[in-house]
PDB file of C-alpha atoms in Angstrom:
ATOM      1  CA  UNK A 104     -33.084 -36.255 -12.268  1.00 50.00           C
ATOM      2  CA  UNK A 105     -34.025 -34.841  -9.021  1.00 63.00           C
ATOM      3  CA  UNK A 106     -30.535 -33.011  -7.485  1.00 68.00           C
ATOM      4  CA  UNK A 107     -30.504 -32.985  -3.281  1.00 73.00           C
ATOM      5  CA  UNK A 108     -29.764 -29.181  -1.874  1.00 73.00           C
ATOM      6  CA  UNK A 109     -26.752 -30.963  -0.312  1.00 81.00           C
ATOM      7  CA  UNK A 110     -25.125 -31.095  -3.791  1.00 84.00           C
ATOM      8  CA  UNK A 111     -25.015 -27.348  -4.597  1.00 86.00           C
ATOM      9  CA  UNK A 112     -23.002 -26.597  -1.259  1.00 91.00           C
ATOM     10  CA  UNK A 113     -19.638 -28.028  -2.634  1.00 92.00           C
ATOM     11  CA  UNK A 114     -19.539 -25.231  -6.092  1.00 92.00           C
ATOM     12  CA  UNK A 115     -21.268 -22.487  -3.656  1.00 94.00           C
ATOM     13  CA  UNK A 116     -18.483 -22.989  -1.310  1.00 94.00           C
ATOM     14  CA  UNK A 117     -15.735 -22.587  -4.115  1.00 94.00           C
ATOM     15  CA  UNK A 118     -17.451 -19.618  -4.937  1.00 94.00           C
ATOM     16  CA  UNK A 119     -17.649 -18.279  -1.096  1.00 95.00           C
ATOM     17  CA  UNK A 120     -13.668 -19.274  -1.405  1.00 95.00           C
ATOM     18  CA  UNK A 121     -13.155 -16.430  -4.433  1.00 94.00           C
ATOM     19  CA  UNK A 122     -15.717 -13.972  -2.592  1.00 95.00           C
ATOM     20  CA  UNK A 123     -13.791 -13.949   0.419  1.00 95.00           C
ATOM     21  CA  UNK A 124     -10.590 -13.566  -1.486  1.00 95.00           C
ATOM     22  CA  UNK A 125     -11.898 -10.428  -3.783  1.00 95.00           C
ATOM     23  CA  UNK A 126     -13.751  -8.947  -0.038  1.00 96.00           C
ATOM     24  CA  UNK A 127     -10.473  -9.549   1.845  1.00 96.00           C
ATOM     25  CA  UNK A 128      -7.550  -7.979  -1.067  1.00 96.00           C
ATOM     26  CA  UNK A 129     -10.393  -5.400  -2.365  1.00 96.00           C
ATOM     27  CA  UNK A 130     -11.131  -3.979   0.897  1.00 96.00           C
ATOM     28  CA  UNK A 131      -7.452  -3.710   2.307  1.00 96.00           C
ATOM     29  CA  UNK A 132      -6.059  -2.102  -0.604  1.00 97.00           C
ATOM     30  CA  UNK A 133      -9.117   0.017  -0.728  1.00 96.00           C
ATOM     31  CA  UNK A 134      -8.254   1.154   3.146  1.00 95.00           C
ATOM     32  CA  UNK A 135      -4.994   2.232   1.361  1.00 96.00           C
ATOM     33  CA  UNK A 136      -6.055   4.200  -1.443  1.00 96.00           C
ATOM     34  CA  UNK A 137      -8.678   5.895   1.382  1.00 96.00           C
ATOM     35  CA  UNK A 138      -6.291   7.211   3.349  1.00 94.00           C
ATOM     36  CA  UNK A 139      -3.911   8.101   0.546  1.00 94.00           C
ATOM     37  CA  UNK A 140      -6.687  10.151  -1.511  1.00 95.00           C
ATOM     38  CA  UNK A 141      -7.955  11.256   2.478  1.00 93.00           C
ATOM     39  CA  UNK A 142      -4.704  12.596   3.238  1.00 92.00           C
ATOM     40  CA  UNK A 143      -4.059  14.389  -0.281  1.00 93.00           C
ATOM     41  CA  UNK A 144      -7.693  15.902  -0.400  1.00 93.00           C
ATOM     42  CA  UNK A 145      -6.375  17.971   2.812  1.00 89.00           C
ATOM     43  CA  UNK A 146      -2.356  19.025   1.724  1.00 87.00           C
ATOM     44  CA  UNK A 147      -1.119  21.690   1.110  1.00 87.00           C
ATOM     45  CA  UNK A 148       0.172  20.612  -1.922  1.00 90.00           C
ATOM     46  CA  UNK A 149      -2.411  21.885  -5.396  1.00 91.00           C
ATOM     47  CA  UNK A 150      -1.303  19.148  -7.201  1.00 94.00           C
ATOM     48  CA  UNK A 151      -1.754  16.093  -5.039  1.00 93.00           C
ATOM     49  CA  UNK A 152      -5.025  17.764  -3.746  1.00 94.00           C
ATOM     50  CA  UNK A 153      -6.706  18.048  -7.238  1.00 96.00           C
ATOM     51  CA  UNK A 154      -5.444  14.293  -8.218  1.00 96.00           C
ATOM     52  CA  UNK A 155      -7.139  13.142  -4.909  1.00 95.00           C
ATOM     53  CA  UNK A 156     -10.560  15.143  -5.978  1.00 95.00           C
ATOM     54  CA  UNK A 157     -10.636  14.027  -9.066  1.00 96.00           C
ATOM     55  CA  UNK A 158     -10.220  10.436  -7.941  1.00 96.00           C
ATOM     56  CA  UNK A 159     -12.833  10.570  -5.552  1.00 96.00           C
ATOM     57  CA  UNK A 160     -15.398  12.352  -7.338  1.00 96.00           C
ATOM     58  CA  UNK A 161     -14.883  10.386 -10.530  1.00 96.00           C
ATOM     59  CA  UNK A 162     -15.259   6.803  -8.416  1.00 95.00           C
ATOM     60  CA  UNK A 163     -18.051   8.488  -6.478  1.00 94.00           C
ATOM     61  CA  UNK A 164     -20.131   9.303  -9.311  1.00 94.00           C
ATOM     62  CA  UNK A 165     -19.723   6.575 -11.549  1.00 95.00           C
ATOM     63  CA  UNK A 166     -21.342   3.118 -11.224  1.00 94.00           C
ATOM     64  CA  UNK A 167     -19.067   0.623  -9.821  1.00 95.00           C
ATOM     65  CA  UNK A 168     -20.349  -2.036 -12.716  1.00 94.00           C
ATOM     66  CA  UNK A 169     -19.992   0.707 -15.137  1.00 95.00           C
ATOM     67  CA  UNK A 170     -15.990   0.826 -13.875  1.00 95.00           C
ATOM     68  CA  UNK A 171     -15.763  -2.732 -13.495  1.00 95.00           C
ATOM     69  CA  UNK A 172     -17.213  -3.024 -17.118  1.00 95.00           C
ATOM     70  CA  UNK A 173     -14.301  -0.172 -18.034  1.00 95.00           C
ATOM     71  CA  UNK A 174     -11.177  -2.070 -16.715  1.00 94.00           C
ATOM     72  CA  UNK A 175     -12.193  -5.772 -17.524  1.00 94.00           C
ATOM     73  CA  UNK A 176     -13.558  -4.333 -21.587  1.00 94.00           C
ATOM     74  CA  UNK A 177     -12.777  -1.030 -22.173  1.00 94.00           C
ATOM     75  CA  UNK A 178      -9.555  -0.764 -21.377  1.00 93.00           C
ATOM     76  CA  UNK A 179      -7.881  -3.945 -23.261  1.00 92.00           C
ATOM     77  CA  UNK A 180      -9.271  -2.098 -26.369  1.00 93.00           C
ATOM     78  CA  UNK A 181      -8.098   1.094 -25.440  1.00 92.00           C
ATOM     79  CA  UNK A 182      -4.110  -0.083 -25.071  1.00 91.00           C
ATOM     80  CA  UNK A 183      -5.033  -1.699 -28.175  1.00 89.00           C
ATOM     81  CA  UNK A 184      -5.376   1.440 -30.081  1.00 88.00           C
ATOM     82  CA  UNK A 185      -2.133   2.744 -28.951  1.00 87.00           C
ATOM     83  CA  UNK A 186      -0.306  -0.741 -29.257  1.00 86.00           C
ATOM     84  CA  UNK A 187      -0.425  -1.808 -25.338  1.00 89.00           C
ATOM     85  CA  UNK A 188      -1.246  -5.140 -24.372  1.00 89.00           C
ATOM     86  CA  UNK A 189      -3.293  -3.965 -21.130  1.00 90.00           C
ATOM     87  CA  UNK A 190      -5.462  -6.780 -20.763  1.00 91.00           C
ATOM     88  CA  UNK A 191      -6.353  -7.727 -16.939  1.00 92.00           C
ATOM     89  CA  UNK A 192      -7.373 -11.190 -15.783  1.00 92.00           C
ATOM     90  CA  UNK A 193     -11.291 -11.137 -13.919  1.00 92.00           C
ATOM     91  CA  UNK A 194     -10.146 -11.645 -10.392  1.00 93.00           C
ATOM     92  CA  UNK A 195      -7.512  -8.622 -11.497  1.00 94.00           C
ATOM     93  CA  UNK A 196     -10.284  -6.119 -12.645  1.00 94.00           C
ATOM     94  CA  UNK A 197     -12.563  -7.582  -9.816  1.00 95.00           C
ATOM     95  CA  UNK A 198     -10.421  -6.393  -7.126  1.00 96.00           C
ATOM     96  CA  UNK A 199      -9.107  -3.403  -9.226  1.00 96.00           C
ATOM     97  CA  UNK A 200     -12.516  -1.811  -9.380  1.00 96.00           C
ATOM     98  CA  UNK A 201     -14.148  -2.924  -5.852  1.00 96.00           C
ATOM     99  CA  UNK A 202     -10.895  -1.409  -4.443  1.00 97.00           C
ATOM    100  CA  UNK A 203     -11.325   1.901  -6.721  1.00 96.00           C
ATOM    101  CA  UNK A 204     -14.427   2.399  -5.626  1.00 96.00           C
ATOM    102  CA  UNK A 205     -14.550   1.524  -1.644  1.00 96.00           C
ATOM    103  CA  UNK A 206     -11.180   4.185  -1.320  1.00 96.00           C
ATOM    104  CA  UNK A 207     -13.187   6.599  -3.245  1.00 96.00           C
ATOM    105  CA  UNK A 208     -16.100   6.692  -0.707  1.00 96.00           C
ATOM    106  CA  UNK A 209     -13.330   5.987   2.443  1.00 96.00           C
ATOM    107  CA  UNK A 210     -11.310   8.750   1.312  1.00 95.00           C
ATOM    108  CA  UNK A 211     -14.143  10.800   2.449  1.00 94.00           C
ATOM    109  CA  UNK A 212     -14.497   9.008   5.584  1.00 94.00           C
ATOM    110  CA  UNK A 213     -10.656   9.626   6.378  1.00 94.00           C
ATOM    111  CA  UNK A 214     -11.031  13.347   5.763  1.00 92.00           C
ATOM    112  CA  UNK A 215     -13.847  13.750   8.025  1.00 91.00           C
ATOM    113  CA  UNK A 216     -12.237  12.072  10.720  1.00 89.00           C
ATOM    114  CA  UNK A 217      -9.018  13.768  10.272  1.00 88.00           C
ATOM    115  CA  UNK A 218     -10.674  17.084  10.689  1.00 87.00           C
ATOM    116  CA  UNK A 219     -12.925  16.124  13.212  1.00 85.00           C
ATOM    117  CA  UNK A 220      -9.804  15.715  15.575  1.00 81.00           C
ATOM    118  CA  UNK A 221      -9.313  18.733  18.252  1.00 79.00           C
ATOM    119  CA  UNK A 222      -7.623  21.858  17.001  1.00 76.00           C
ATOM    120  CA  UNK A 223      -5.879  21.494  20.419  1.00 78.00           C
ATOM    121  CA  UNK A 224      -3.984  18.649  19.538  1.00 77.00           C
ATOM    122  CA  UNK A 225      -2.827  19.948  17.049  1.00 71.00           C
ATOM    123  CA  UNK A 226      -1.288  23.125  19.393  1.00 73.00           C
ATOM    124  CA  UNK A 227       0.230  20.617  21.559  1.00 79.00           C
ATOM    125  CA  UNK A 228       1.685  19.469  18.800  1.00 76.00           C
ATOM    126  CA  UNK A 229       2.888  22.357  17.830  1.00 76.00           C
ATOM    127  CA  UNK A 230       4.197  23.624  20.631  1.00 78.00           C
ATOM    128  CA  UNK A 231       6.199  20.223  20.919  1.00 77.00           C
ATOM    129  CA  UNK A 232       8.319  21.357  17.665  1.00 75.00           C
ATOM    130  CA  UNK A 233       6.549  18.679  15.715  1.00 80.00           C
ATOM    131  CA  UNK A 234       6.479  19.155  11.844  1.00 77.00           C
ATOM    132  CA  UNK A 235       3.253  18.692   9.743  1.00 76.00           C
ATOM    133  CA  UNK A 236       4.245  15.296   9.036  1.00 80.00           C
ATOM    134  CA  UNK A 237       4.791  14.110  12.488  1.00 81.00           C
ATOM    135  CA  UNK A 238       1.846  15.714  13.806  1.00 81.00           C
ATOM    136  CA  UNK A 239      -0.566  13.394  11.229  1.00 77.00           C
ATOM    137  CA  UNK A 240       1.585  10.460  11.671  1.00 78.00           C
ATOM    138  CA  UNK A 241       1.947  10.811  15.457  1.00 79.00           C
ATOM    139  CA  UNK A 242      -1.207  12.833  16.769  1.00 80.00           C
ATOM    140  CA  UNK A 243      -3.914  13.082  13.840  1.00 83.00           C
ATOM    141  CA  UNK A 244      -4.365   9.813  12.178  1.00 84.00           C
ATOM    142  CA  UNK A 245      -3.901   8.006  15.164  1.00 84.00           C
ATOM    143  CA  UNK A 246      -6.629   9.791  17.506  1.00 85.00           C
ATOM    144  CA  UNK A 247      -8.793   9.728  14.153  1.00 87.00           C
ATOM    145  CA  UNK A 248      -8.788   6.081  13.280  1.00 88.00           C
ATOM    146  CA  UNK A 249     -11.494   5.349  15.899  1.00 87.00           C
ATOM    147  CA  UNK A 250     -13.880   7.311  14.018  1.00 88.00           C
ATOM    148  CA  UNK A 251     -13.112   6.142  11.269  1.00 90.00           C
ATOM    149  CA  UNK A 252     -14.139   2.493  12.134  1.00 90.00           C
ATOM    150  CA  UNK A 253     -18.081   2.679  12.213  1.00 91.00           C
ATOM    151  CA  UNK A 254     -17.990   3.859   9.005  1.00 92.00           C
ATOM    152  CA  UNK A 255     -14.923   1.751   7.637  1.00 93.00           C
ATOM    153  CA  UNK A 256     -16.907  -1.125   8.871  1.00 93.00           C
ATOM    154  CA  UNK A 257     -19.771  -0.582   6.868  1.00 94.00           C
ATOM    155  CA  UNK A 258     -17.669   0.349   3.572  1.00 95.00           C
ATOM    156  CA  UNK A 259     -16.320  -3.213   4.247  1.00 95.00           C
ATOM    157  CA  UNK A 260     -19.862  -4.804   4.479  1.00 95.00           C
ATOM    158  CA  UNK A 261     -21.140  -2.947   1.300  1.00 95.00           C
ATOM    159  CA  UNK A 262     -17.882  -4.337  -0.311  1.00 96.00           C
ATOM    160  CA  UNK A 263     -18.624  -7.472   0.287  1.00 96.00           C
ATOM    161  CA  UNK A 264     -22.134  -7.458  -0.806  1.00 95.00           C
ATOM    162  CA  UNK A 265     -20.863  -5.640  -4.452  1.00 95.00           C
ATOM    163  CA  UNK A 266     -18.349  -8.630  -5.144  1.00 95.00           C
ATOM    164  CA  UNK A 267     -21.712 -10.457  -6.461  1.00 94.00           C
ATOM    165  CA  UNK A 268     -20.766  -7.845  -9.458  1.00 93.00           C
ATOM    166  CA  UNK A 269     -17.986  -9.817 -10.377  1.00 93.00           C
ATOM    167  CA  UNK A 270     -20.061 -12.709 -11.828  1.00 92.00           C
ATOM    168  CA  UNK A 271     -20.958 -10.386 -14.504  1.00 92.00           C
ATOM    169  CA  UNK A 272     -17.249 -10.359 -15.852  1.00 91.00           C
ATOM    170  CA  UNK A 273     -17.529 -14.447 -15.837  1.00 85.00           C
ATOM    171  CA  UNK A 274     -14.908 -14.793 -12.685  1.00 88.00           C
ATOM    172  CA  UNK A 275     -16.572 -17.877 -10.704  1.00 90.00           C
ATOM    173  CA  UNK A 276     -17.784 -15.830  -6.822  1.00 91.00           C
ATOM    174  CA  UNK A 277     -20.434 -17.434  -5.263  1.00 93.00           C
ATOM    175  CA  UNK A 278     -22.923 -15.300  -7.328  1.00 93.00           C
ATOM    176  CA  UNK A 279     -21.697 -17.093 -10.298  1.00 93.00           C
ATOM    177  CA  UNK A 280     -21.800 -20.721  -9.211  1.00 93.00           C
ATOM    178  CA  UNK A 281     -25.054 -20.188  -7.950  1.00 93.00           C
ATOM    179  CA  UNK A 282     -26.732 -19.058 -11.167  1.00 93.00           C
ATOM    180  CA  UNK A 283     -24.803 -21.850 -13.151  1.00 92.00           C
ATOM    181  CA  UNK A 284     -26.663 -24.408 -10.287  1.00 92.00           C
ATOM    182  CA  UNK A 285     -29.824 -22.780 -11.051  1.00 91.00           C
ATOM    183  CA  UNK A 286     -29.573 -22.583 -14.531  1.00 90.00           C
ATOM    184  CA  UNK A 287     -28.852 -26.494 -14.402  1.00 88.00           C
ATOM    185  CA  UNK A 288     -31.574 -27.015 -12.027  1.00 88.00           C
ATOM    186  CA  UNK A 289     -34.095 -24.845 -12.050  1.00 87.00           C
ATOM    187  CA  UNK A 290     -34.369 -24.705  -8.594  1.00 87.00           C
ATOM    188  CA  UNK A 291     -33.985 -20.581  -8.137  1.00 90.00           C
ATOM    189  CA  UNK A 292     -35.970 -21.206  -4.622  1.00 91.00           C
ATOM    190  CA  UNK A 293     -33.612 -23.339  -2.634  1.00 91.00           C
ATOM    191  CA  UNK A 294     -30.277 -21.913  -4.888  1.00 93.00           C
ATOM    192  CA  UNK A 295     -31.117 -18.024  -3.837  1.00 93.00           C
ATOM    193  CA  UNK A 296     -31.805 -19.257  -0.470  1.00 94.00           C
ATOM    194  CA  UNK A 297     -28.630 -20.613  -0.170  1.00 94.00           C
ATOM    195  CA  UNK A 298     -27.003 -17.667  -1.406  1.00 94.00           C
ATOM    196  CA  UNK A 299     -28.793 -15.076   0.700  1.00 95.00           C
ATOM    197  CA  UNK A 300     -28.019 -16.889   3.924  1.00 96.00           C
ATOM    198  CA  UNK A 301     -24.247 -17.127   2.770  1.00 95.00           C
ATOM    199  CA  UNK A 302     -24.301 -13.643   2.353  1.00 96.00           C
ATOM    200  CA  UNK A 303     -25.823 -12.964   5.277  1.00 96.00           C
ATOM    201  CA  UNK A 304     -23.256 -15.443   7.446  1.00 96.00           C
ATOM    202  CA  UNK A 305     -20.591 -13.934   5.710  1.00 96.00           C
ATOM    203  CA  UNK A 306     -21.736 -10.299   6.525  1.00 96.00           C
ATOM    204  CA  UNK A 307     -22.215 -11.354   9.834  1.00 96.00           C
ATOM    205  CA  UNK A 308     -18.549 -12.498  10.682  1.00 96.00           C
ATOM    206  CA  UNK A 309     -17.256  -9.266   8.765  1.00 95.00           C
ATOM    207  CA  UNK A 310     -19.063  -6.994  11.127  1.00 94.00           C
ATOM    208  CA  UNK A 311     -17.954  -8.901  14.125  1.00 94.00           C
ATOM    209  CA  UNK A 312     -14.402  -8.620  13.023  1.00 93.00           C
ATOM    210  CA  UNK A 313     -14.353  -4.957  12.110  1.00 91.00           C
ATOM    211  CA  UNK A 314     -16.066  -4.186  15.714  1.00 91.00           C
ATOM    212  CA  UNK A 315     -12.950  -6.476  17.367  1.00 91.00           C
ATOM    213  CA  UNK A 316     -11.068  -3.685  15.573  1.00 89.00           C
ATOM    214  CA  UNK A 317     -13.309  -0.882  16.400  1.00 85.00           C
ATOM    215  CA  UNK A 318     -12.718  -2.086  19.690  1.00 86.00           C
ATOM    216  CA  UNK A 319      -8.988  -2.692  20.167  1.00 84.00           C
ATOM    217  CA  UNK A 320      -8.274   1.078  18.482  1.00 78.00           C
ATOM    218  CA  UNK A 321     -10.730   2.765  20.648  1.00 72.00           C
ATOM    219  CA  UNK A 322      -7.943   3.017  23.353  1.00 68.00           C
ATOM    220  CA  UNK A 323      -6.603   5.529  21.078  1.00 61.00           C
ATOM    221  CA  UNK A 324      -9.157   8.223  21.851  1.00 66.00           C
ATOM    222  CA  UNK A 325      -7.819  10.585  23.464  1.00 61.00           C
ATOM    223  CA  UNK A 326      -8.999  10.942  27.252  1.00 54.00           C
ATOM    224  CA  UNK A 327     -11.100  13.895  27.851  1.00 55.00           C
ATOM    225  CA  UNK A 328     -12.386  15.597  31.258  1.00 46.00           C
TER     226      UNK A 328
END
């Protein structure tokens, strides 16, 4: 029985509902661990500097469907041979490793533009009787998060793109629905279609959002003569 392309848009759009889910949670709490693993990379402090490279050069160099393969397999049986129950649910492991591996590469992106901000600032600063704290919460991260954005925005893009990773784990993205609809169908011309213009729409509206941001934090540049 012949099946209309109008019938594969209701499971595509479930799908499109868990992609957006695992692109919205992944990416904020992978802003987070960037600017955590950013910040430590540059302290003072041994410690929380070698944590913060060894973080980022372990996510760096390791394939994101190698980690995602880690958390969602691996570890369960891991915890089992030293009597944990660690077991994670997909969309758990999904957002665990997307997240893991966008603060990894933003952490990098964070350090730049932290260091890329004026040594004079940083005098002023001083000379105001601010303490190291103060000075990156008050003066640093604030005149750095504009240049932060380009890149931040396409981190988030990427991010959104390596959700179709998830499918792989069995947790039902769009990816997923739309190789169940072609495996029922056969019809890998119209189904792929589909799913590369979603994509694409999807992309779309994420770059226009993160360039309303780009926008409405460019006001903190600082104003130069």
């Amino acid at each position: 029985m012949e099946v209309h392309w109008t019938e594969y848009l209701p499971p595509l759009l479930e799908g499109a509902w868990v992609t957006i889910r695992l692109t919205v949670f992944s990416t904020l709490l992978g802003a987070i661990l960037a600017f955590a693993a950013g910040v430590g990379r540059l302290s003072r402090n041994g410690a929380l500097r070698a944590v913060s490279v060894a973080y980022i050069e372990l996510f760096r160099g390791t394939s994101l469907l190698v980690q995602l393969f880690w958390l969602y397999f691996a570890l369960p049986l891991a915890g089992q041979a030293v009597g944990l129950d660690l077991r994670i649910p997909p969309v758990i492991a999904g957002i665990l490793a997307l997240s893991l591996n966008i603060g990894a590469y933003g952490a990098e992106v964070v350090r730049g533009a932290i260091q890329s901000v004026h040594t004079g600032q940083h005098e002023a600063a001083l000379a105001l009787n601010f303490t190291p704290r103060q000075t990156l919460a008050r003066v640093t991260i604030p005149q750095a998060i504009p240049e932060m954005m380009p890149s931040f925005g396409n981190l988030a893009v990427q991010n959104l793109k390596d959700t179709a990773l998830v499918s792989l784990i069995s947790l039902g993205d769009m990816t997923f629905r739309a190789e169940q609809i072609r495996n029922f169908t056969q019809d890998s011309v119209t189904v792929y279609s589909m799913l590369l213009a979603m994509y694409f729409g999807m992309a779309l509206v994420l770059t226009a959002m993160m360039r309303g941001i780009e926008h409405s934090v460019g006001r903190w540049r600082p104003v130069r003569s």
